[in-house]
Structures are given as C-alpha cells and as structure tokens.
CSV table of C-alpha atoms in Angstrom, one decimal:
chain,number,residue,atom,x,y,z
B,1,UNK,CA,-36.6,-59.6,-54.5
B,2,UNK,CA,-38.5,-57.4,-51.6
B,3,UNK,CA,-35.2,-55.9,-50.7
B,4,UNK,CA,-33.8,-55.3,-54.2
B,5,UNK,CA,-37.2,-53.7,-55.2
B,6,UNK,CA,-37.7,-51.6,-52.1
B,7,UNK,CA,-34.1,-50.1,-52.5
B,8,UNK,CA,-34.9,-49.2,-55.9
B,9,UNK,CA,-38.0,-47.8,-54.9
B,10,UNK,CA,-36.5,-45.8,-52.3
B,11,UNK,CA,-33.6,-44.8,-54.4
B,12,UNK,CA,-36.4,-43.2,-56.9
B,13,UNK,CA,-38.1,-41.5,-54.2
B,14,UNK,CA,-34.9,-40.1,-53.4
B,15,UNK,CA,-34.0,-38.5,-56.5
B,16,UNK,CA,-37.6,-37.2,-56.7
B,17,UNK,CA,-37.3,-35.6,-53.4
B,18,UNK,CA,-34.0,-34.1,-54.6
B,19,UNK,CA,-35.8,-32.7,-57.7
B,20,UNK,CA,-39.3,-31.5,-56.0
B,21,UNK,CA,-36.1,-29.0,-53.9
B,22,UNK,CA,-34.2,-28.0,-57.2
B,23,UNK,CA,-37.1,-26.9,-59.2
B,24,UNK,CA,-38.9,-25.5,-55.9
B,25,UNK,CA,-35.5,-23.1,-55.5
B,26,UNK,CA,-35.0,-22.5,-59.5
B,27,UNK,CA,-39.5,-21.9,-59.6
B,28,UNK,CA,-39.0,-18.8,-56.5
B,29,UNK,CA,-36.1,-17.3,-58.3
B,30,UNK,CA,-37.5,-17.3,-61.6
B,31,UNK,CA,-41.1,-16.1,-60.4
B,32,UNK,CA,-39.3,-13.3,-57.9
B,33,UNK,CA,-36.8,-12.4,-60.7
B,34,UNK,CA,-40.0,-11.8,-63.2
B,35,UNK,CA,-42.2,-9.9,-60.7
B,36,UNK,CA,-38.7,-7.1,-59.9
B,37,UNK,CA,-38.8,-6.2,-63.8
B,38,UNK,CA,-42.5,-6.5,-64.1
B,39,UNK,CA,-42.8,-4.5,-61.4
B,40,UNK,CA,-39.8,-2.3,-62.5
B,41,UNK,CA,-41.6,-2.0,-65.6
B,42,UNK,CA,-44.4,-0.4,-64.1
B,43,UNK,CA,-42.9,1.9,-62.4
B,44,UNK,CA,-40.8,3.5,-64.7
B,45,UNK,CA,-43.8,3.5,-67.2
B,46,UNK,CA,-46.1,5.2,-64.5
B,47,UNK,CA,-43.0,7.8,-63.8
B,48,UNK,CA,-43.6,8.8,-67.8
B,49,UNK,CA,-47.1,9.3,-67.3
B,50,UNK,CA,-48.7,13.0,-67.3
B,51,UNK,CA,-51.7,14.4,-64.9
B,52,UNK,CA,-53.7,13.1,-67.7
B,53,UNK,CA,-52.7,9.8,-67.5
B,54,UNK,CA,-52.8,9.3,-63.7
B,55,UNK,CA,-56.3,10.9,-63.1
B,56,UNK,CA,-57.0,8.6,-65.8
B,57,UNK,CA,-56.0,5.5,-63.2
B,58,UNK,CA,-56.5,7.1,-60.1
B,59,UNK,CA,-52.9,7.2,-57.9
B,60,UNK,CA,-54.5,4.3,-55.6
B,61,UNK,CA,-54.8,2.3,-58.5
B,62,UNK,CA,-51.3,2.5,-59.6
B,63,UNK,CA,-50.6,2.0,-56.1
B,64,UNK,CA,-52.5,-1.3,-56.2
B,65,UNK,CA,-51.3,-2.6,-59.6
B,66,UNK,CA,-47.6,-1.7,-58.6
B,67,UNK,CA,-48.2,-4.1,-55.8
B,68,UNK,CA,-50.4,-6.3,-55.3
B,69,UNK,CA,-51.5,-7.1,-58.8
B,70,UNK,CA,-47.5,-7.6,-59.6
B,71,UNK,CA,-48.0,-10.2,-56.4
B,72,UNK,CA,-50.9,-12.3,-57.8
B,73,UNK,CA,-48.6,-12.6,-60.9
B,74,UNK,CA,-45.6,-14.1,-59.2
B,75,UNK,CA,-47.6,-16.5,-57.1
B,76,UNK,CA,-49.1,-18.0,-60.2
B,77,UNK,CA,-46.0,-18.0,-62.4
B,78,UNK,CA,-44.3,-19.9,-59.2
B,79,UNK,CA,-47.2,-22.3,-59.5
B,80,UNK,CA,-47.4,-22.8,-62.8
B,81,UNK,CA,-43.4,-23.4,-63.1
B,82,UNK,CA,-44.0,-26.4,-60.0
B,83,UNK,CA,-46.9,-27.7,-60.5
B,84,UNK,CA,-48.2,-27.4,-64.5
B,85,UNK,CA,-45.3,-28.5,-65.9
B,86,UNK,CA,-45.7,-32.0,-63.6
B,87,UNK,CA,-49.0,-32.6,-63.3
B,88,UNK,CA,-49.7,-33.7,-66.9
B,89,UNK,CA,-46.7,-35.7,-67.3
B,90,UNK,CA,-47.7,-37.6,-64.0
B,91,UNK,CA,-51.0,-38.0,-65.7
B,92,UNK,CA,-50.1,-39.1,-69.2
B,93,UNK,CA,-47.8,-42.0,-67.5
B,94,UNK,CA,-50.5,-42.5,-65.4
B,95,UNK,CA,-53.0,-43.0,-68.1
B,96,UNK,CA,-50.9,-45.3,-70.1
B,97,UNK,CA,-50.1,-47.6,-67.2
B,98,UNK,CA,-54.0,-47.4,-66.8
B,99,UNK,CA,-54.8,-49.0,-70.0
B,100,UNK,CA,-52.1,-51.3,-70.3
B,101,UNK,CA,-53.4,-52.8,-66.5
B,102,UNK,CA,-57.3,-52.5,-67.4
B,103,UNK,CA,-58.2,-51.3,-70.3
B,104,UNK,CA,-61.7,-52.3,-69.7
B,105,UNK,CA,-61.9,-50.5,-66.5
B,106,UNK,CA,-60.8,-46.7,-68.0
B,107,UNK,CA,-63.7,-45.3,-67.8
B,108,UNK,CA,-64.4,-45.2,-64.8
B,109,UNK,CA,-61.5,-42.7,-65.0
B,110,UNK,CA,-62.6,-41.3,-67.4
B,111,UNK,CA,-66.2,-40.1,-66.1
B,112,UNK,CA,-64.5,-38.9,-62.9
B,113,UNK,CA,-61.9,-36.7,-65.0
B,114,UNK,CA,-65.2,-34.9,-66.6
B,115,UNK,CA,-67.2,-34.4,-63.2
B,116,UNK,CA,-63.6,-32.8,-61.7
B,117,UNK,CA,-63.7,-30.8,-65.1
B,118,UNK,CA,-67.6,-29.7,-64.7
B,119,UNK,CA,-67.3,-28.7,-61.4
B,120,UNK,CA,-64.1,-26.7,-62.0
B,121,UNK,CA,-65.6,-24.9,-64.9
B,122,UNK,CA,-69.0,-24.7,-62.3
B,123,UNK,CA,-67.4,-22.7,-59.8
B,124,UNK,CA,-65.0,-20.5,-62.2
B,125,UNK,CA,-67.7,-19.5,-64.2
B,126,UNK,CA,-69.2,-17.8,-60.9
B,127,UNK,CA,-66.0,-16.4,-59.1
B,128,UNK,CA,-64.1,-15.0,-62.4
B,129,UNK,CA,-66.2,-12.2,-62.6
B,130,UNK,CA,-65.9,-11.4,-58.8
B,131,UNK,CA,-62.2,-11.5,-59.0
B,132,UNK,CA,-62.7,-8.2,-60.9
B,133,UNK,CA,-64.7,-6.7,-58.8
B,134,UNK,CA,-62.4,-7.4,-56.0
B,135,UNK,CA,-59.3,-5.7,-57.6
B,136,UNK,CA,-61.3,-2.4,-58.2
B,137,UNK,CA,-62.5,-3.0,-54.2
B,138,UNK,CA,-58.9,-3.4,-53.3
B,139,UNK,CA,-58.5,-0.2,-55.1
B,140,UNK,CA,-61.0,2.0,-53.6
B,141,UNK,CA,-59.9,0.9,-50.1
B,142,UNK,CA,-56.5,1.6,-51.2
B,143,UNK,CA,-57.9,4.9,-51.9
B,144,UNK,CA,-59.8,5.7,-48.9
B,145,UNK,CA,-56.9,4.6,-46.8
B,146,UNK,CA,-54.6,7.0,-48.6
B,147,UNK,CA,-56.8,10.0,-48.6
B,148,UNK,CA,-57.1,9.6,-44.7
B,149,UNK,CA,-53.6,9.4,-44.6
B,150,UNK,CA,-52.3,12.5,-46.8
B,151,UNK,CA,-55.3,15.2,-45.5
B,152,UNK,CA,-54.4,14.0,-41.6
B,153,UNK,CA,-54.0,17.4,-41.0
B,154,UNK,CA,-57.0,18.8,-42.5
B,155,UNK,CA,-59.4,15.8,-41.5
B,156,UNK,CA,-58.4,16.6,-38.0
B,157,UNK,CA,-58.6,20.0,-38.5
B,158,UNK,CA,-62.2,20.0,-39.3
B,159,UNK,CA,-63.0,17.6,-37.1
B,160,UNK,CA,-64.0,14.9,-40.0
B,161,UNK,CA,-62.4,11.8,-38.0
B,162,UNK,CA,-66.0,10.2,-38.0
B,163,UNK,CA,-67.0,10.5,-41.7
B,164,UNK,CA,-63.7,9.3,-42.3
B,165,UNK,CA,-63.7,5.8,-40.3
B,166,UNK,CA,-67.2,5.2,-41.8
B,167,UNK,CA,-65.7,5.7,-45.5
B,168,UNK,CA,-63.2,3.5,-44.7
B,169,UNK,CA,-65.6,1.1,-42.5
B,170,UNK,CA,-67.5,0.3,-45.6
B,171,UNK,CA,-64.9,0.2,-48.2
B,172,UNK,CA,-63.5,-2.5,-45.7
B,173,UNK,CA,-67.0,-4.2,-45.5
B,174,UNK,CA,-67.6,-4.6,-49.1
B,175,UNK,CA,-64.4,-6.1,-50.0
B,176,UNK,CA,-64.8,-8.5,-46.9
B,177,UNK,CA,-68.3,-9.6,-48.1
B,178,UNK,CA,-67.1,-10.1,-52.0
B,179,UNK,CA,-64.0,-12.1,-50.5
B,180,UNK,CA,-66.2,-14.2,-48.3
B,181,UNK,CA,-68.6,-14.8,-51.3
B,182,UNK,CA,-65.5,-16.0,-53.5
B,183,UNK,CA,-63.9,-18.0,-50.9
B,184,UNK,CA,-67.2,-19.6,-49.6
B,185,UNK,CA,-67.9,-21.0,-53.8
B,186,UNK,CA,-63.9,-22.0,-54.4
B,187,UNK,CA,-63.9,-24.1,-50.7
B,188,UNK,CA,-67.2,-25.8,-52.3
B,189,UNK,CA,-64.5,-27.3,-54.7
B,190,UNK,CA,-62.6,-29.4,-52.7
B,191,UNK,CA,-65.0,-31.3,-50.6
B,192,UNK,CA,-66.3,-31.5,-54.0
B,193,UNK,CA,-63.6,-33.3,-55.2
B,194,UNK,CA,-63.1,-35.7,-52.2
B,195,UNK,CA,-67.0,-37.1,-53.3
B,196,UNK,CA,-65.9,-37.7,-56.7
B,197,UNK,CA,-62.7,-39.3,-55.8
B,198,UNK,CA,-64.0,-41.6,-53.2
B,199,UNK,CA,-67.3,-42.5,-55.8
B,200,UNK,CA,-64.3,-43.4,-58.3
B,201,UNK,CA,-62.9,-45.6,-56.0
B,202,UNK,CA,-66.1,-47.2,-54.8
B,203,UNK,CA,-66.6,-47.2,-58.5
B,204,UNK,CA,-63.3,-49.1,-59.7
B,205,UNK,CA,-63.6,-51.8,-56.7
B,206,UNK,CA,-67.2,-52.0,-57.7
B,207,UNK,CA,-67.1,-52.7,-61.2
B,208,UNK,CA,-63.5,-54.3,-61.0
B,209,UNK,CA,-65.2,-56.9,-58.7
B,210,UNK,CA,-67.2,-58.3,-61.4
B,211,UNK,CA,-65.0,-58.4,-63.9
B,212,UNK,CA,-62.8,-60.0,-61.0
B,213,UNK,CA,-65.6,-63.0,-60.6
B,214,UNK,CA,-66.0,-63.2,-64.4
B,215,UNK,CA,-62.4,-64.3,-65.0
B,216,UNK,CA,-61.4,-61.3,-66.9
B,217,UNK,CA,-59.3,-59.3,-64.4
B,218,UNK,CA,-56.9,-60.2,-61.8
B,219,UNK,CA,-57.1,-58.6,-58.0
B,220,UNK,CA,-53.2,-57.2,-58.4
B,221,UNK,CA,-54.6,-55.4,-61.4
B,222,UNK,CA,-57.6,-54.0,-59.9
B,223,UNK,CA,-55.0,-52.3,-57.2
B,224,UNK,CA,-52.4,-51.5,-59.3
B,225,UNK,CA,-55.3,-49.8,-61.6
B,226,UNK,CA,-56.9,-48.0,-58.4
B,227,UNK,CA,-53.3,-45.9,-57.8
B,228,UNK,CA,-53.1,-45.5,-61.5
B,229,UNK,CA,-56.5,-43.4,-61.1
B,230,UNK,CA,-55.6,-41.9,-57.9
B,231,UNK,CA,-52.2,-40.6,-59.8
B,232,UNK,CA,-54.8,-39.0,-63.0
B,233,UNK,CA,-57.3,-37.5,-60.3
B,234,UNK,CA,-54.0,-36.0,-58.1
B,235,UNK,CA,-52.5,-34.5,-61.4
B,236,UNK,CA,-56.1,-32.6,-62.1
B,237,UNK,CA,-55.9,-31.8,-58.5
B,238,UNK,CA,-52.9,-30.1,-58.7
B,239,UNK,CA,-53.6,-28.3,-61.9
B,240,UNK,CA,-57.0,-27.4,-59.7
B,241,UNK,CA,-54.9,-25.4,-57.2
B,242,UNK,CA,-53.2,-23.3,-60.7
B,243,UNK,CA,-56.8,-22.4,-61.5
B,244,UNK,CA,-58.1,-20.8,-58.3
B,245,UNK,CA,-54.8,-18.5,-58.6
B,246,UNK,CA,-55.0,-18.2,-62.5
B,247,UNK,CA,-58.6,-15.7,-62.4
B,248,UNK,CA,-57.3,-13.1,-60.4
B,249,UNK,CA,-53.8,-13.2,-61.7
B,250,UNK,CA,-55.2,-12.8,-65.1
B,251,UNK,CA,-57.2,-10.1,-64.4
B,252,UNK,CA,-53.9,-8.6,-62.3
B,253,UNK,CA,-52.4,-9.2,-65.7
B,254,UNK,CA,-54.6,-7.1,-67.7
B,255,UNK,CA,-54.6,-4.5,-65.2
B,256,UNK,CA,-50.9,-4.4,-65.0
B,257,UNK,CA,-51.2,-4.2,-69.3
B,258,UNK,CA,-53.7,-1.4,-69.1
B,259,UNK,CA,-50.7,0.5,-68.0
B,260,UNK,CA,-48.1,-1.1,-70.0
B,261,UNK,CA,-49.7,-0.1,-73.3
B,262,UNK,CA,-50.9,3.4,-72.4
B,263,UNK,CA,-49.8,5.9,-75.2
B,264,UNK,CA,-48.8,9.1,-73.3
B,265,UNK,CA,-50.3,12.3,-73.9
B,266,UNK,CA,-46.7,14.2,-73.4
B,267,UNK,CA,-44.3,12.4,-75.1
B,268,UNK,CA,-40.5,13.2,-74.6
B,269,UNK,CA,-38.9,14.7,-77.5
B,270,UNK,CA,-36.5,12.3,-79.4
C-alpha cells in the first residue's frame, strides 16, 4: 500500500513539476510578447506627438514610461499569469478538503485568512501612494541625468561640473530615501505573516487537542487539517507577492495610458 501510494504520489508531483515549467515558459513569452507591442505602442504614439505634447510630458518622462514603466507591466502580467491563476484554485481545494476533515476547526482558518487580509490592506494603504511619487522621482533623475548628458559640452564649458553632481546627488538621494521608506513598510509584511502562520498552527494543535480529548476529532485529522491550512495561507501568500508588484505596475499603467489617450494638437490630414 506504502509503495503503491508513494508512486502515485510521486507520479503527481511529476506532472506538476512538468506543468509549473510549461506555464513558467508559455507566462515569459506571453508577458515579453505584451510589453514589445505595449511598448511599441508607445513609441509610435509619442513619434505622433507635437512640441506641445512633449513639453506637456517632459522627454524624461517619456523616456521613463517607454521603459521602465512598460517593465513594471510585464513583471506583473508574468506574475499574475503564474501565480493568480493557481493560487485560488489551490485554495478552494484546499478549503473543501478543510471542511470535509474538520469542519469544526475552520475557523481557525478563517481568522488567520482576515489578519493576512488586514495586514495586507495595512501596508498597501501606506506604500500605494509612495509608489507614485517614486515614478515622478524616477523621472526627475531621469531628467537630471539626461540634461548632464546632452549640455556636456556647455556644463564643461562653464565650468558647472559641481552644480551639476549636486542636482543629480539629490535627485539620487530622494528617490533612495522614498525607496527605503517603501521597502522598509512591504519587508514588515512578511515577518508579519510568519507570526500569523505559526499562531494558526499553534492555534489548530491547540484547539484540535481538545476536541481530540473530547472524542470529537481524530489525530490523523488534526494533521491532515493543519496542511489543509498551510495550503489556504500559501495560496494568500502567493497572491501576497502579486500585490507588492500590482501598485506600482498600476500606476506604470496609468502613466503609460496618460499617453495612450492623448488627443494631439496636430493631427495628420486623412
């Protein structure tokens, strides 16, 4: 019976293994084929735009949302095609299993699920607004570092090489402080989560051993009920890692839209 179950077991863990490689391959092409035409996309719209339209931006900022901003994009469209699309199913079988073991013992599952859910919101209430900050930062350092680059001559010229480094010194310094800030609140998250998950556990053994002396659960389904909960909290987990990408890329995406959906002043004739 070991042996028949273990190959089975194996033989699943196989084909899942096989899988996790097929949709990791078919996720990067479909993210990197979306980010070329997005990215196309932008640029042909920004080669139709007038001097009005470009002052309008600033050329850094096109710069920026031609790049990196078309970057944050694919990363979370990868993710979500990966990880978003498995997580709840995990979780729903998860659950079911759950109640079918223990019914009596799901919410402890449940109160674990909604401290995960506060602290996520918690920390995304503070760092979504920062995210926009951050792209504008990116922006102005993109800008300083172009200026510096294009007037070489001229900087030189006048011997400016001083102002120039400290421009660039504290355009590098702000966006260094705002992404430690942001950093320092999303790492709170996972050490966060560790506490939750091992109170759940301590919570499921604790509880389950009661119900254990009273007659009205068995040991095998305490266990069995335990990796059932750790299977819920590792879908939200992975869902988790989605949402610390999803802020910035949606504000990447509304920059990139800004310029999508621009009317242009000239307009080729038809």
């Amino acid at each position: 019976y070991i042996t028949s179950e273990g190959l089975h077991m194996l033989g699943i863990a196989a084909i899942g293994a096989v899988a996790a490689i097929i949709t990791g391959f078919l996720a990067s092409r479909i993210a990197t084929g979306f980010s070329r035409k997005l990215r196309l996309a932008t640029f042909e719209k920004i080669e139709s735009f007038s001097l009005a339209e470009i002052n309008k931006f600033s050329t850094a900022s096109l710069i920026t949302r031609s790049t990196n901003d078309v970057q944050q994009i694919q990363q979370v469209t990868m993710m979500v095609l990966r990880v978003a699309i498995q997580a709840p199913l995990m979780a729903i079988g998860a659950i079911f299993s759950a109640l079918h073991t223990a019914p009596s013992m799901t919410w402890v599952m449940g109160l674990s699920v909604i401290a995960l859910l506060a602290l996520v919101v918690t920390i995304f209430c503070l760092v979504v607004p920062k995210f926009k900050i951050q792209q504008r930062m990116v922006d102005r350092l993109n800008l300083v570092a172009r200026e510096n680059l294009t007037g070489l001559r001229v900087i030189r010229a006048f011997n400016n090489e001083d102002i120039e480094q400290k421009k660039f010194a504290k355009a590098n310094r702000d966006i260094t402080k705002l992404s430690l800030w942001i950093n320092r609140v999303v790492n709170i998250m996972q050490p966060g989560m560790t506490l939750i998950i091992n109170f759940t556990m301590l919570g499921i053994v604790w509880f389950g051993a009661h119900y254990v002396v009273d007659g009205n659960l068995e040991i095998g389904n305490m266990m069995a009920f335990m990796q059932y909960a750790m299977q819920v909290i590792m879908s939200f987990l992975l869902l988790v890692m989605i949402m610390v990408l999803l802020p910035r890329a949606q504000v990447s995406a509304g920059r990139i839209g800004e310029i999508l959906n621009t009317d242009n002043s000239i307009k080729e004739p038809t």
